[in-house]
Amino acid sequence: MPMRLILPNMVTLLALCSGLTAVRMAFEGRWEFAIGAVLVAAVLDALDGRVARMLKGTSRFGAELDSLADFVNFGVTPALMLYLWILKEAGSFGWIAALLFAISAALRLARFNVALDDPDKPAWAVKFFTGVPAPAGALVVLMPLYWEFLGVLPHWPEFAPAVAIYVIGVAFLLISRLPTFSGKQVGQRIRRDFVLPLFVVAVLIVGLTVSYPFRMLAIGTLAYIIAIPIAWRSHRKLVLADKSLGLDDDGDCDDTDLDHLSDRDKHDAG
């Protein structure tokens, strides 16, 4: 097999190793390393598809492997981490919350994988996903952990039911039909005069994340949650402005799935 077909799968396997390592760190109570491993898995998940498309190394095998890795990294791993951290204090209710999140991640990925391209879909639809993507959902659902390390949320067993309710809420965001920004078109082309400032901003973000990981994760998570209603409004305006898309009888947006086939098969695109 040519190396261009192997490299993207190696990146996916590295992401899977990172996600499984997060589970080990959680069992050992090393929560900083567990959260860091999930973050590394999310970064690698964002890279493997780009590597595959750059090298023209897409394959059906890679697409299936990527989906399985995403379910483990962003469905099973966060659910186990939260249960070991505090949800176990809520008894069966905490376990049900963990189960719902993992199952919702599986359903989200399954819907993503079977989404069909709509030939009548407008060009702007590629700017949105349907529901919260699994990697983003994993980082969002871990927000109570960030707050504990920042000293905002004390580790009291009495908070376990509230955390369980939060986990269930994020689970429903995964399987919802809310439009969320995809970010797939961000950074495809950069103006020459923006290149050097972009390098500076990238180094600044990396430096802040390494120096203040939980503050940056908490801020990023809150920013993403705030962006969800903004994405809904943006999508709503585009739907109303596009005469080729109508409104449902209930006044909601068109039921066309916003997940686009070219992006969901990270190793099977092109």
mmCIF file of C-alpha atoms in Angstrom:
data_model
loop_
_atom_site.group_PDB
_atom_site.id
_atom_site.type_symbol
_atom_site.label_atom_id
_atom_site.label_comp_id
_atom_site.label_asym_id
_atom_site.label_seq_id
_atom_site.Cartn_x
_atom_site.Cartn_y
_atom_site.Cartn_z
ATOM 1 C CA MET A 1 0.000 0.000 0.000
ATOM 2 C CA PRO A 2 1.261 3.510 -0.710
ATOM 3 C CA MET A 3 2.350 5.518 2.312
ATOM 4 C CA ARG A 4 -0.198 8.234 1.540
ATOM 5 C CA LEU A 5 -2.958 5.753 2.458
ATOM 6 C CA ILE A 6 -1.256 4.656 5.671
ATOM 7 C CA LEU A 7 -0.342 8.038 7.195
ATOM 8 C CA PRO A 8 -3.936 9.316 7.746
ATOM 9 C CA ASN A 9 -4.866 6.051 9.462
ATOM 10 C CA MET A 10 -1.801 6.342 11.689
ATOM 11 C CA VAL A 11 -2.986 9.787 12.794
ATOM 12 C CA THR A 12 -6.429 8.313 13.562
ATOM 13 C CA LEU A 13 -4.866 5.505 15.587
ATOM 14 C CA LEU A 14 -2.782 8.019 17.531
ATOM 15 C CA ALA A 15 -6.005 9.879 18.356
ATOM 16 C CA LEU A 16 -7.564 6.597 19.526
ATOM 17 C CA CYS A 17 -4.538 5.872 21.709
ATOM 18 C CA SER A 18 -4.850 9.325 23.238
ATOM 19 C CA GLY A 19 -8.552 8.818 23.978
ATOM 20 C CA LEU A 20 -7.957 5.438 25.604
ATOM 21 C CA THR A 21 -5.092 6.881 27.620
ATOM 22 C CA ALA A 22 -7.540 9.466 28.963
ATOM 23 C CA VAL A 23 -9.596 6.585 30.395
ATOM 24 C CA ARG A 24 -6.510 5.203 32.139
ATOM 25 C CA MET A 25 -5.669 8.631 33.558
ATOM 26 C CA ALA A 26 -9.243 8.943 34.850
ATOM 27 C CA PHE A 27 -9.042 5.592 36.660
ATOM 28 C CA GLU A 28 -5.797 6.759 38.256
ATOM 29 C CA GLY A 29 -7.329 10.096 39.253
ATOM 30 C CA ARG A 30 -4.914 12.108 37.108
ATOM 31 C CA TRP A 31 -7.593 14.394 35.747
ATOM 32 C CA GLU A 32 -5.281 17.024 34.252
ATOM 33 C CA PHE A 33 -3.665 14.388 32.047
ATOM 34 C CA ALA A 34 -7.044 12.844 31.218
ATOM 35 C CA ILE A 35 -8.440 16.153 29.965
ATOM 36 C CA GLY A 36 -5.205 16.847 28.084
ATOM 37 C CA ALA A 37 -5.444 13.460 26.362
ATOM 38 C CA VAL A 38 -8.996 14.200 25.199
ATOM 39 C CA LEU A 39 -7.838 17.573 23.880
ATOM 40 C CA VAL A 40 -4.965 15.924 21.992
ATOM 41 C CA ALA A 41 -7.420 13.405 20.525
ATOM 42 C CA ALA A 42 -9.635 16.267 19.319
ATOM 43 C CA VAL A 43 -6.668 18.000 17.670
ATOM 44 C CA LEU A 44 -5.579 14.790 15.948
ATOM 45 C CA ASP A 45 -9.167 14.166 14.840
ATOM 46 C CA ALA A 46 -9.161 17.571 13.166
ATOM 47 C CA LEU A 47 -5.881 16.751 11.430
ATOM 48 C CA ASP A 48 -6.441 13.241 10.108
ATOM 49 C CA GLY A 49 -9.042 14.275 7.538
ATOM 50 C CA ARG A 50 -6.926 17.179 6.334
ATOM 51 C CA VAL A 51 -3.895 14.904 6.029
ATOM 52 C CA ALA A 52 -5.935 12.401 4.028
ATOM 53 C CA ARG A 53 -7.200 15.059 1.632
ATOM 54 C CA MET A 54 -3.790 16.688 1.246
ATOM 55 C CA LEU A 55 -2.129 13.361 0.442
ATOM 56 C CA LYS A 56 -5.123 12.100 -1.548
ATOM 57 C CA GLY A 57 -5.066 9.104 0.752
ATOM 58 C CA THR A 58 -8.787 8.697 1.338
ATOM 59 C CA SER A 59 -10.221 5.208 1.764
ATOM 60 C CA ARG A 60 -13.374 3.518 3.002
ATOM 61 C CA PHE A 61 -11.314 1.741 5.655
ATOM 62 C CA GLY A 62 -10.074 5.086 6.944
ATOM 63 C CA ALA A 63 -13.608 6.470 7.119
ATOM 64 C CA GLU A 64 -14.848 3.519 9.197
ATOM 65 C CA LEU A 65 -11.801 3.634 11.474
ATOM 66 C CA ASP A 66 -12.291 7.355 12.024
ATOM 67 C CA SER A 67 -15.918 6.871 13.071
ATOM 68 C CA LEU A 68 -15.063 4.121 15.540
ATOM 69 C CA ALA A 69 -12.228 6.206 16.998
ATOM 70 C CA ASP A 70 -14.534 9.218 17.363
ATOM 71 C CA PHE A 71 -17.105 7.153 19.260
ATOM 72 C CA VAL A 72 -14.478 5.945 21.727
ATOM 73 C CA ASN A 73 -12.665 9.278 22.084
ATOM 74 C CA PHE A 74 -15.665 11.596 22.257
ATOM 75 C CA GLY A 75 -18.468 9.337 23.428
ATOM 76 C CA VAL A 76 -17.211 6.581 25.706
ATOM 77 C CA THR A 77 -14.179 8.365 27.172
ATOM 78 C CA PRO A 78 -15.933 11.561 28.406
ATOM 79 C CA ALA A 79 -18.831 9.499 29.774
ATOM 80 C CA LEU A 80 -16.487 7.273 31.796
ATOM 81 C CA MET A 81 -14.427 10.254 32.969
ATOM 82 C CA LEU A 82 -17.475 12.089 34.278
ATOM 83 C CA TYR A 83 -18.868 8.984 35.939
ATOM 84 C CA LEU A 84 -15.596 8.253 37.717
ATOM 85 C CA TRP A 85 -15.258 11.916 38.678
ATOM 86 C CA ILE A 86 -18.652 12.721 40.216
ATOM 87 C CA LEU A 87 -21.599 11.079 38.447
ATOM 88 C CA LYS A 88 -21.147 7.893 40.497
ATOM 89 C CA GLU A 89 -22.230 9.952 43.507
ATOM 90 C CA ALA A 90 -25.662 10.262 41.886
ATOM 91 C CA GLY A 91 -26.103 6.492 41.711
ATOM 92 C CA SER A 92 -28.165 5.110 38.863
ATOM 93 C CA PHE A 93 -29.152 8.588 37.695
ATOM 94 C CA GLY A 94 -25.491 9.455 37.148
ATOM 95 C CA TRP A 95 -24.889 6.255 35.203
ATOM 96 C CA ILE A 96 -27.961 6.889 33.052
ATOM 97 C CA ALA A 97 -26.617 10.367 32.238
ATOM 98 C CA ALA A 98 -23.273 8.860 31.202
ATOM 99 C CA LEU A 99 -25.063 6.248 29.082
ATOM 100 C CA LEU A 100 -27.216 8.871 27.381
ATOM 101 C CA PHE A 101 -24.183 10.921 26.439
ATOM 102 C CA ALA A 102 -22.294 7.945 24.988
ATOM 103 C CA ILE A 103 -25.353 6.735 23.085
ATOM 104 C CA SER A 104 -26.068 10.232 21.773
ATOM 105 C CA ALA A 105 -22.494 10.473 20.494
ATOM 106 C CA ALA A 106 -22.970 7.154 18.675
ATOM 107 C CA LEU A 107 -26.251 8.334 17.163
ATOM 108 C CA ARG A 108 -24.691 11.658 16.156
ATOM 109 C CA LEU A 109 -21.843 9.881 14.363
ATOM 110 C CA ALA A 110 -24.216 7.395 12.729
ATOM 111 C CA ARG A 111 -26.391 10.230 11.391
ATOM 112 C CA PHE A 112 -23.253 11.974 10.195
ATOM 113 C CA ASN A 113 -22.067 8.877 8.336
ATOM 114 C CA VAL A 114 -25.317 8.175 6.515
ATOM 115 C CA ALA A 115 -26.062 11.791 5.607
ATOM 116 C CA LEU A 116 -26.654 12.117 1.872
ATOM 117 C CA ASP A 117 -25.721 15.102 -0.227
ATOM 118 C CA ASP A 118 -28.733 17.131 -1.225
ATOM 119 C CA PRO A 119 -28.280 18.260 -4.845
ATOM 120 C CA ASP A 120 -30.515 21.256 -4.139
ATOM 121 C CA LYS A 121 -28.588 22.312 -1.045
ATOM 122 C CA PRO A 122 -27.354 25.916 -1.290
ATOM 123 C CA ALA A 123 -23.640 26.653 -1.191
ATOM 124 C CA TRP A 124 -23.859 28.326 2.225
ATOM 125 C CA ALA A 125 -25.110 25.113 3.873
ATOM 126 C CA VAL A 126 -21.534 23.804 4.148
ATOM 127 C CA LYS A 127 -20.926 26.425 6.845
ATOM 128 C CA PHE A 128 -23.141 24.526 9.280
ATOM 129 C CA PHE A 129 -23.402 21.167 11.004
ATOM 130 C CA THR A 130 -26.611 19.599 12.253
ATOM 131 C CA GLY A 131 -26.267 19.428 16.018
ATOM 132 C CA VAL A 132 -23.070 19.701 18.040
ATOM 133 C CA PRO A 133 -20.222 17.619 16.558
ATOM 134 C CA ALA A 134 -18.873 14.800 18.724
ATOM 135 C CA PRO A 135 -15.412 16.348 19.410
ATOM 136 C CA ALA A 136 -16.971 19.667 20.432
ATOM 137 C CA GLY A 137 -19.564 17.837 22.527
ATOM 138 C CA ALA A 138 -16.832 15.971 24.398
ATOM 139 C CA LEU A 139 -15.012 19.185 25.299
ATOM 140 C CA VAL A 140 -18.259 20.936 26.243
ATOM 141 C CA VAL A 141 -19.529 18.122 28.474
ATOM 142 C CA LEU A 142 -16.276 18.174 30.467
ATOM 143 C CA MET A 143 -16.792 21.817 31.446
ATOM 144 C CA PRO A 144 -17.689 20.999 35.111
ATOM 145 C CA LEU A 145 -14.207 19.503 35.432
ATOM 146 C CA TYR A 146 -12.646 22.732 34.189
ATOM 147 C CA TRP A 147 -14.608 24.732 36.736
ATOM 148 C CA GLU A 148 -13.467 22.485 39.562
ATOM 149 C CA PHE A 149 -9.804 22.954 38.689
ATOM 150 C CA LEU A 150 -10.399 26.704 38.537
ATOM 151 C CA GLY A 151 -11.848 26.591 42.052
ATOM 152 C CA VAL A 152 -15.320 27.680 40.921
ATOM 153 C CA LEU A 153 -17.124 24.372 41.437
ATOM 154 C CA PRO A 154 -16.376 22.491 44.689
ATOM 155 C CA HIS A 155 -16.274 18.720 44.518
ATOM 156 C CA TRP A 156 -19.357 18.070 46.596
ATOM 157 C CA PRO A 157 -21.425 14.893 46.081
ATOM 158 C CA GLU A 158 -24.552 17.066 46.295
ATOM 159 C CA PHE A 159 -23.638 18.580 42.924
ATOM 160 C CA ALA A 160 -23.701 15.190 41.172
ATOM 161 C CA PRO A 161 -27.411 15.365 40.118
ATOM 162 C CA ALA A 162 -26.902 18.866 38.681
ATOM 163 C CA VAL A 163 -23.874 17.669 36.697
ATOM 164 C CA ALA A 164 -25.919 14.691 35.467
ATOM 165 C CA ILE A 165 -28.637 17.050 34.206
ATOM 166 C CA TYR A 166 -25.960 19.121 32.443
ATOM 167 C CA VAL A 167 -24.562 15.968 30.800
ATOM 168 C CA ILE A 168 -28.028 14.987 29.579
ATOM 169 C CA GLY A 169 -28.505 18.488 28.159
ATOM 170 C CA VAL A 170 -25.262 18.238 26.174
ATOM 171 C CA ALA A 171 -26.324 14.781 24.980
ATOM 172 C CA PHE A 172 -29.497 16.263 23.494
ATOM 173 C CA LEU A 173 -27.429 18.980 21.805
ATOM 174 C CA LEU A 174 -25.489 16.227 20.026
ATOM 175 C CA ILE A 175 -28.580 14.660 18.501
ATOM 176 C CA SER A 176 -30.509 17.900 18.009
ATOM 177 C CA ARG A 177 -31.114 19.524 14.637
ATOM 178 C CA LEU A 178 -29.751 22.869 15.785
ATOM 179 C CA PRO A 179 -27.402 24.343 13.170
ATOM 180 C CA THR A 180 -23.892 24.909 14.489
ATOM 181 C CA PHE A 181 -20.925 26.507 12.782
ATOM 182 C CA SER A 182 -18.777 23.917 11.026
ATOM 183 C CA GLY A 183 -15.653 26.017 10.561
ATOM 184 C CA LYS A 184 -14.683 23.916 7.546
ATOM 185 C CA GLN A 185 -14.166 26.945 5.325
ATOM 186 C CA VAL A 186 -12.185 28.920 7.896
ATOM 187 C CA GLY A 187 -8.556 29.296 6.935
ATOM 188 C CA GLN A 188 -8.754 27.835 3.440
ATOM 189 C CA ARG A 189 -7.188 30.986 2.023
ATOM 190 C CA ILE A 190 -5.448 33.746 3.985
ATOM 191 C CA ARG A 191 -4.638 37.225 2.751
ATOM 192 C CA ARG A 192 -0.898 37.838 2.561
ATOM 193 C CA ASP A 193 -1.019 40.743 5.000
ATOM 194 C CA PHE A 194 -2.775 38.502 7.543
ATOM 195 C CA VAL A 195 -0.219 35.674 7.465
ATOM 196 C CA LEU A 196 2.246 37.044 10.038
ATOM 197 C CA PRO A 197 -0.486 38.245 12.466
ATOM 198 C CA LEU A 198 -2.062 34.807 12.144
ATOM 199 C CA PHE A 199 1.207 33.173 13.198
ATOM 200 C CA VAL A 200 1.388 35.462 16.223
ATOM 201 C CA VAL A 201 -2.217 34.710 17.232
ATOM 202 C CA ALA A 202 -1.662 30.961 16.795
ATOM 203 C CA VAL A 203 1.454 31.025 18.982
ATOM 204 C CA LEU A 204 -0.407 33.135 21.560
ATOM 205 C CA ILE A 205 -3.305 30.681 21.717
ATOM 206 C CA VAL A 206 -0.989 27.691 22.041
ATOM 207 C CA GLY A 207 1.059 29.449 24.713
ATOM 208 C CA LEU A 208 -2.011 30.428 26.721
ATOM 209 C CA THR A 209 -3.463 26.925 26.423
ATOM 210 C CA VAL A 210 -0.241 25.341 27.668
ATOM 211 C CA SER A 211 0.163 27.887 30.484
ATOM 212 C CA TYR A 212 -3.504 28.208 31.509
ATOM 213 C CA PRO A 213 -5.190 25.067 30.097
ATOM 214 C CA PHE A 214 -8.336 25.054 32.221
ATOM 215 C CA ARG A 215 -8.977 28.780 31.859
ATOM 216 C CA MET A 216 -8.637 28.511 28.082
ATOM 217 C CA LEU A 217 -10.830 25.408 27.926
ATOM 218 C CA ALA A 218 -13.495 27.055 30.077
ATOM 219 C CA ILE A 219 -13.458 30.230 27.971
ATOM 220 C CA GLY A 220 -13.491 28.256 24.728
ATOM 221 C CA THR A 221 -16.379 26.097 25.910
ATOM 222 C CA LEU A 222 -18.457 29.101 26.961
ATOM 223 C CA ALA A 223 -17.686 30.819 23.648
ATOM 224 C CA TYR A 224 -18.856 27.738 21.746
ATOM 225 C CA ILE A 225 -22.099 27.526 23.731
ATOM 226 C CA ILE A 226 -22.750 31.229 23.080
ATOM 227 C CA ALA A 227 -22.072 30.649 19.371
ATOM 228 C CA ILE A 228 -24.898 28.088 19.081
ATOM 229 C CA PRO A 229 -27.793 30.620 19.130
ATOM 230 C CA ILE A 230 -25.717 32.897 16.885
ATOM 231 C CA ALA A 231 -25.365 30.035 14.396
ATOM 232 C CA TRP A 232 -29.116 29.403 14.582
ATOM 233 C CA ARG A 233 -29.867 33.057 13.800
ATOM 234 C CA SER A 234 -27.340 33.109 10.966
ATOM 235 C CA HIS A 235 -28.779 29.936 9.474
ATOM 236 C CA ARG A 236 -32.311 31.240 9.878
ATOM 237 C CA LYS A 237 -31.496 34.429 7.978
ATOM 238 C CA LEU A 238 -29.861 32.473 5.162
ATOM 239 C CA VAL A 239 -32.867 30.158 4.893
ATOM 240 C CA LEU A 240 -35.274 33.090 4.731
ATOM 241 C CA ALA A 241 -33.081 34.840 2.165
ATOM 242 C CA ASP A 242 -32.841 31.781 -0.052
ATOM 243 C CA LYS A 243 -35.988 31.459 -2.101
ATOM 244 C CA SER A 244 -35.115 27.881 -3.044
ATOM 245 C CA LEU A 245 -35.591 26.748 0.588
ATOM 246 C CA GLY A 246 -39.008 26.908 2.206
ATOM 247 C CA LEU A 247 -40.077 26.679 5.817
ATOM 248 C CA ASP A 248 -41.682 23.674 7.461
ATOM 249 C CA ASP A 249 -45.280 23.769 8.562
ATOM 250 C CA ASP A 250 -44.099 24.256 12.143
ATOM 251 C CA GLY A 251 -42.114 27.340 11.179
ATOM 252 C CA ASP A 252 -38.769 25.689 11.838
ATOM 253 C CA CYS A 253 -35.895 25.458 9.400
ATOM 254 C CA ASP A 254 -35.875 23.007 6.540
ATOM 255 C CA ASP A 255 -35.222 19.410 7.620
ATOM 256 C CA THR A 256 -32.358 18.913 5.167
ATOM 257 C CA ASP A 257 -29.375 17.549 7.088
ATOM 258 C CA LEU A 258 -26.633 20.140 7.132
ATOM 259 C CA ASP A 259 -23.816 17.628 7.493
ATOM 260 C CA HIS A 260 -22.168 17.407 4.109
ATOM 261 C CA LEU A 261 -20.938 14.147 2.678
ATOM 262 C CA SER A 262 -17.597 15.513 1.563
ATOM 263 C CA ASP A 263 -16.669 16.345 5.161
ATOM 264 C CA ARG A 264 -18.154 13.400 7.001
ATOM 265 C CA ASP A 265 -16.057 10.774 5.191
ATOM 266 C CA LYS A 266 -12.738 12.191 6.237
ATOM 267 C CA HIS A 267 -10.830 9.419 4.516
ATOM 268 C CA ASP A 268 -13.355 8.725 1.777
ATOM 269 C CA ALA A 269 -13.724 12.217 0.324
ATOM 270 C CA GLY A 270 -12.828 13.249 -3.162
#
